[in-house]
Amino acid sequence: MSRAHASLPAWLRVIVAVLVPLLAGLAAAAELKPIRVSEHAWYVLGDSGMASGANQGFNSNAGFVVTRDSVVVIDALGTPPLGEALLAAIRKISDKPIRRVILTHFHADHFYGLPAFKAAGAQVWAHRAGRDYFTSGEAAARLAQRRQDLFPWVDESTRLVEADHWLDGDTRFEEGGLHFRVSFLGPAHSSEDLMVSVDEDGVVFCGDILFAGRIPFVGSADSRRWLVAIDQLAALKPKILVTGHGRHSTNAAADLTLTRDYLTYLREQMGRAVDEMVPFDEAYARTDWRRFSNLPAFEAANRINAYGTYLTLERESLAR
């Protein structure tokens, strides 16, 4: 229970507990309008900012592919009500069984919606590196934060779902006449980054390797390896690239530029500070951020990104 919730009178807490989650689920469901990008593939488009009470945690994308026999889902959004809303949106397109959900990575905004799909009988696939998220204490800490910041859409009843099938690397499978490739790109944005390609449609779901039209969340990510992953992704020349955040792309080479340029600039500026042994606060203050400062999520993410990159480059410097 959040502090704000606990301070309410008992009778009002009862009303909140019963009615607000219901209304939240209905509001979220109304927002989930699948965008068709190819013959078999759709996705839902989240808000451009950070997850918040205002957007009900709906700030990331999730996709799905309707095959001849079933549905394959990529990511599950950031709250249990959003997972239910995504499932309802898929059911408006197809009533075929949902056989599996493939997670691009275990960040809260991409997998808290999994309970709805587990209840529907889906098997969850993810890369084995994601297991560390649950054993390191990071999962518990983020859940506590989300219960406070995203109440009532994340609350005391929210439970985290791990994968049923842990992948060790790249894999391929055929489902309902379509051929899928699951490729491991981590560690990059996360330790367990996966992308999912649908060969017949030329569609690639790349998770958070690409943030379209907004500042990416970097934190303590391996930005050097992330830049390599961007180049790998661009080399595929997909017809359609469905991002983890922001609108889909029909020009991957051009649309990967913002994420690549931002990561490169972070590394250049923070790397210079590390080499010159300039304290972080001074380095951040002297850096010219004007190229990126008007983009969505800048105020919320940029300082965190810069500090995480500063620490990353300190570690890289010590390892030389």
PDB file of C-alpha atoms in Angstrom, residues 125-270:
ATOM      1  CA  TRP A 125      10.464 -17.035 -23.445  1.00  0.00           C
ATOM      2  CA  ALA A 126      13.413 -14.827 -22.448  1.00  0.00           C
ATOM      3  CA  HIS A 127      17.190 -14.903 -22.486  1.00  0.00           C
ATOM      4  CA  ARG A 128      18.909 -16.694 -19.610  1.00  0.00           C
ATOM      5  CA  ALA A 129      20.827 -13.557 -18.600  1.00  0.00           C
ATOM      6  CA  GLY A 130      17.526 -12.180 -17.326  1.00  0.00           C
ATOM      7  CA  ARG A 131      17.550 -14.611 -14.405  1.00  0.00           C
ATOM      8  CA  ASP A 132      20.043 -12.356 -12.623  1.00  0.00           C
ATOM      9  CA  TYR A 133      17.368  -9.651 -12.452  1.00  0.00           C
ATOM     10  CA  PHE A 134      15.362 -11.798 -10.043  1.00  0.00           C
ATOM     11  CA  THR A 135      18.256 -12.974  -7.865  1.00  0.00           C
ATOM     12  CA  SER A 136      20.134  -9.673  -7.495  1.00  0.00           C
ATOM     13  CA  GLY A 137      17.444  -7.779  -5.588  1.00  0.00           C
ATOM     14  CA  GLU A 138      16.827  -5.443  -8.519  1.00  0.00           C
ATOM     15  CA  ALA A 139      13.401  -6.938  -9.291  1.00  0.00           C
ATOM     16  CA  ALA A 140      12.173  -6.518  -5.706  1.00  0.00           C
ATOM     17  CA  ALA A 141      13.462  -2.939  -5.483  1.00  0.00           C
ATOM     18  CA  ARG A 142      11.835  -1.895  -8.750  1.00  0.00           C
ATOM     19  CA  LEU A 143       8.540  -3.539  -7.786  1.00  0.00           C
ATOM     20  CA  ALA A 144       8.482  -1.563  -4.515  1.00  0.00           C
ATOM     21  CA  GLN A 145       9.120   1.648  -6.456  1.00  0.00           C
ATOM     22  CA  ARG A 146       6.403   0.870  -9.009  1.00  0.00           C
ATOM     23  CA  ARG A 147       3.878   0.025  -6.296  1.00  0.00           C
ATOM     24  CA  GLN A 148       4.364   3.514  -4.927  1.00  0.00           C
ATOM     25  CA  ASP A 149       4.661   5.476  -8.180  1.00  0.00           C
ATOM     26  CA  LEU A 150       2.090   3.597 -10.268  1.00  0.00           C
ATOM     27  CA  PHE A 151      -0.588   2.767  -7.700  1.00  0.00           C
ATOM     28  CA  PRO A 152      -3.269   1.516  -8.289  1.00  0.00           C
ATOM     29  CA  TRP A 153      -2.083  -0.025 -11.572  1.00  0.00           C
ATOM     30  CA  VAL A 154       0.767  -1.707  -9.712  1.00  0.00           C
ATOM     31  CA  ASP A 155      -0.188  -2.651  -6.138  1.00  0.00           C
ATOM     32  CA  GLU A 156       0.361  -5.195  -3.379  1.00  0.00           C
ATOM     33  CA  SER A 157      -1.285  -7.929  -5.446  1.00  0.00           C
ATOM     34  CA  THR A 158       1.157  -7.465  -8.352  1.00  0.00           C
ATOM     35  CA  ARG A 159       3.402 -10.474  -8.799  1.00  0.00           C
ATOM     36  CA  LEU A 160       6.337 -10.775 -11.180  1.00  0.00           C
ATOM     37  CA  VAL A 161       6.410 -13.568 -13.752  1.00  0.00           C
ATOM     38  CA  GLU A 162       9.680 -15.205 -14.778  1.00  0.00           C
ATOM     39  CA  ALA A 163      10.256 -17.048 -18.028  1.00  0.00           C
ATOM     40  CA  ASP A 164       9.118 -20.627 -18.573  1.00  0.00           C
ATOM     41  CA  HIS A 165      11.790 -21.168 -21.194  1.00  0.00           C
ATOM     42  CA  TRP A 166      15.228 -19.577 -20.852  1.00  0.00           C
ATOM     43  CA  LEU A 167      17.162 -19.151 -24.096  1.00  0.00           C
ATOM     44  CA  ASP A 168      20.941 -19.501 -24.184  1.00  0.00           C
ATOM     45  CA  GLY A 169      21.397 -17.585 -27.437  1.00  0.00           C
ATOM     46  CA  ASP A 170      19.917 -17.261 -30.905  1.00  0.00           C
ATOM     47  CA  THR A 171      17.113 -19.571 -31.942  1.00  0.00           C
ATOM     48  CA  ARG A 172      14.671 -20.095 -34.798  1.00  0.00           C
ATOM     49  CA  PHE A 173      11.224 -21.582 -34.868  1.00  0.00           C
ATOM     50  CA  GLU A 174       8.298 -22.025 -37.227  1.00  0.00           C
ATOM     51  CA  GLU A 175       4.809 -21.184 -36.065  1.00  0.00           C
ATOM     52  CA  GLY A 176       1.691 -21.401 -38.200  1.00  0.00           C
ATOM     53  CA  GLY A 177       3.546 -21.100 -41.487  1.00  0.00           C
ATOM     54  CA  LEU A 178       5.764 -18.179 -40.416  1.00  0.00           C
ATOM     55  CA  HIS A 179       9.457 -18.337 -39.614  1.00  0.00           C
ATOM     56  CA  PHE A 180      10.747 -16.482 -36.558  1.00  0.00           C
ATOM     57  CA  ARG A 181      14.313 -15.670 -35.595  1.00  0.00           C
ATOM     58  CA  VAL A 182      15.130 -14.702 -32.012  1.00  0.00           C
ATOM     59  CA  SER A 183      18.552 -13.042 -31.771  1.00  0.00           C
ATOM     60  CA  PHE A 184      20.569 -12.182 -28.684  1.00  0.00           C
ATOM     61  CA  LEU A 185      21.991  -8.636 -28.767  1.00  0.00           C
ATOM     62  CA  GLY A 186      22.951  -8.200 -25.119  1.00  0.00           C
ATOM     63  CA  PRO A 187      24.474  -7.010 -23.026  1.00  0.00           C
ATOM     64  CA  ALA A 188      23.423  -3.649 -24.442  1.00  0.00           C
ATOM     65  CA  HIS A 189      20.387  -1.749 -23.139  1.00  0.00           C
ATOM     66  CA  SER A 190      20.028  -4.682 -20.747  1.00  0.00           C
ATOM     67  CA  SER A 191      22.034  -7.828 -20.119  1.00  0.00           C
ATOM     68  CA  GLU A 192      19.412  -9.968 -21.879  1.00  0.00           C
ATOM     69  CA  ASP A 193      18.354  -7.977 -24.978  1.00  0.00           C
ATOM     70  CA  LEU A 194      16.542 -10.049 -27.594  1.00  0.00           C
ATOM     71  CA  MET A 195      15.108  -9.055 -30.952  1.00  0.00           C
ATOM     72  CA  VAL A 196      12.486 -11.010 -32.871  1.00  0.00           C
ATOM     73  CA  SER A 197      12.377 -11.164 -36.671  1.00  0.00           C
ATOM     74  CA  VAL A 198       9.494 -12.409 -38.812  1.00  0.00           C
ATOM     75  CA  ASP A 199      11.092 -13.517 -42.071  1.00  0.00           C
ATOM     76  CA  GLU A 200       8.042 -13.532 -44.332  1.00  0.00           C
ATOM     77  CA  ASP A 201       7.066  -9.970 -43.357  1.00  0.00           C
ATOM     78  CA  GLY A 202      10.496  -8.369 -43.073  1.00  0.00           C
ATOM     79  CA  VAL A 203       9.509  -7.151 -39.598  1.00  0.00           C
ATOM     80  CA  VAL A 204      11.918  -6.871 -36.673  1.00  0.00           C
ATOM     81  CA  PHE A 205      10.832  -6.217 -33.078  1.00  0.00           C
ATOM     82  CA  CYS A 206      13.966  -4.764 -31.522  1.00  0.00           C
ATOM     83  CA  GLY A 207      12.883  -3.888 -27.982  1.00  0.00           C
ATOM     84  CA  ASP A 208      14.807  -1.010 -26.430  1.00  0.00           C
ATOM     85  CA  ILE A 209      17.767  -1.181 -28.771  1.00  0.00           C
ATOM     86  CA  LEU A 210      15.916   1.683 -30.463  1.00  0.00           C
ATOM     87  CA  PHE A 211      14.022   4.524 -28.766  1.00  0.00           C
ATOM     88  CA  ALA A 212      12.260   6.489 -31.498  1.00  0.00           C
ATOM     89  CA  GLY A 213      11.632  10.205 -30.999  1.00  0.00           C
ATOM     90  CA  ARG A 214      12.708  10.372 -27.342  1.00  0.00           C
ATOM     91  CA  ILE A 215      15.718  10.153 -25.090  1.00  0.00           C
ATOM     92  CA  PRO A 216      16.589   6.508 -24.413  1.00  0.00           C
ATOM     93  CA  PHE A 217      16.915   5.250 -20.870  1.00  0.00           C
ATOM     94  CA  VAL A 218      20.563   4.268 -20.444  1.00  0.00           C
ATOM     95  CA  GLY A 219      21.227   4.045 -16.719  1.00  0.00           C
ATOM     96  CA  SER A 220      24.075   1.592 -16.203  1.00  0.00           C
ATOM     97  CA  ALA A 221      23.693  -0.058 -19.612  1.00  0.00           C
ATOM     98  CA  ASP A 222      26.713  -1.274 -21.582  1.00  0.00           C
ATOM     99  CA  SER A 223      26.613   1.636 -24.026  1.00  0.00           C
ATOM    100  CA  ARG A 224      29.668   0.435 -25.938  1.00  0.00           C
ATOM    101  CA  ARG A 225      28.018  -2.893 -26.671  1.00  0.00           C
ATOM    102  CA  TRP A 226      24.721  -1.099 -27.343  1.00  0.00           C
ATOM    103  CA  LEU A 227      26.350   0.838 -30.184  1.00  0.00           C
ATOM    104  CA  VAL A 228      27.553  -2.455 -31.662  1.00  0.00           C
ATOM    105  CA  ALA A 229      24.002  -3.840 -31.412  1.00  0.00           C
ATOM    106  CA  ILE A 230      22.653  -0.793 -33.267  1.00  0.00           C
ATOM    107  CA  ASP A 231      25.063  -1.462 -36.116  1.00  0.00           C
ATOM    108  CA  GLN A 232      24.023  -5.128 -36.181  1.00  0.00           C
ATOM    109  CA  LEU A 233      20.398  -4.082 -36.351  1.00  0.00           C
ATOM    110  CA  ALA A 234      20.983  -1.548 -39.127  1.00  0.00           C
ATOM    111  CA  ALA A 235      22.855  -4.177 -41.158  1.00  0.00           C
ATOM    112  CA  LEU A 236      19.704  -6.330 -41.282  1.00  0.00           C
ATOM    113  CA  LYS A 237      17.939  -3.598 -43.299  1.00  0.00           C
ATOM    114  CA  PRO A 238      14.471  -4.582 -42.054  1.00  0.00           C
ATOM    115  CA  LYS A 239      11.441  -3.379 -43.979  1.00  0.00           C
ATOM    116  CA  ILE A 240       9.720  -2.570 -40.687  1.00  0.00           C
ATOM    117  CA  LEU A 241      11.391  -1.979 -37.341  1.00  0.00           C
ATOM    118  CA  VAL A 242       9.099  -2.015 -34.300  1.00  0.00           C
ATOM    119  CA  THR A 243      10.777  -0.182 -31.453  1.00  0.00           C
ATOM    120  CA  GLY A 244      10.504  -0.576 -27.705  1.00  0.00           C
ATOM    121  CA  HIS A 245       9.467   3.075 -27.440  1.00  0.00           C
ATOM    122  CA  GLY A 246       8.155   5.388 -30.147  1.00  0.00           C
ATOM    123  CA  ARG A 247       6.644   4.826 -33.563  1.00  0.00           C
ATOM    124  CA  HIS A 248       7.733   2.000 -35.833  1.00  0.00           C
ATOM    125  CA  SER A 249      10.306   2.718 -38.516  1.00  0.00           C
ATOM    126  CA  THR A 250      10.362   2.055 -42.239  1.00  0.00           C
ATOM    127  CA  ASN A 251      13.887   3.499 -42.523  1.00  0.00           C
ATOM    128  CA  ALA A 252      15.987   1.779 -39.898  1.00  0.00           C
ATOM    129  CA  ALA A 253      19.293   3.357 -40.935  1.00  0.00           C
ATOM    130  CA  ALA A 254      17.904   6.864 -40.470  1.00  0.00           C
ATOM    131  CA  ASP A 255      15.794   6.222 -37.389  1.00  0.00           C
ATOM    132  CA  LEU A 256      18.589   4.507 -35.479  1.00  0.00           C
ATOM    133  CA  THR A 257      20.583   7.728 -35.757  1.00  0.00           C
ATOM    134  CA  LEU A 258      19.100   9.482 -32.716  1.00  0.00           C
ATOM    135  CA  THR A 259      19.792   6.622 -30.309  1.00  0.00           C
ATOM    136  CA  ARG A 260      23.272   6.101 -31.796  1.00  0.00           C
ATOM    137  CA  ASP A 261      24.143   9.802 -31.691  1.00  0.00           C
ATOM    138  CA  TYR A 262      22.900  10.233 -28.131  1.00  0.00           C
ATOM    139  CA  LEU A 263      24.877   7.247 -26.833  1.00  0.00           C
ATOM    140  CA  THR A 264      27.964   8.403 -28.716  1.00  0.00           C
ATOM    141  CA  TYR A 265      27.671  11.928 -27.285  1.00  0.00           C
ATOM    142  CA  LEU A 266      27.239  10.598 -23.743  1.00  0.00           C
ATOM    143  CA  ARG A 267      30.347   8.493 -24.108  1.00  0.00           C
ATOM    144  CA  GLU A 268      32.378  11.323 -25.645  1.00  0.00           C
ATOM    145  CA  GLN A 269      31.457  13.885 -22.984  1.00  0.00           C
ATOM    146  CA  MET A 270      31.594  11.650 -19.940  1.00  0.00           C
TER     147      MET A 270
END
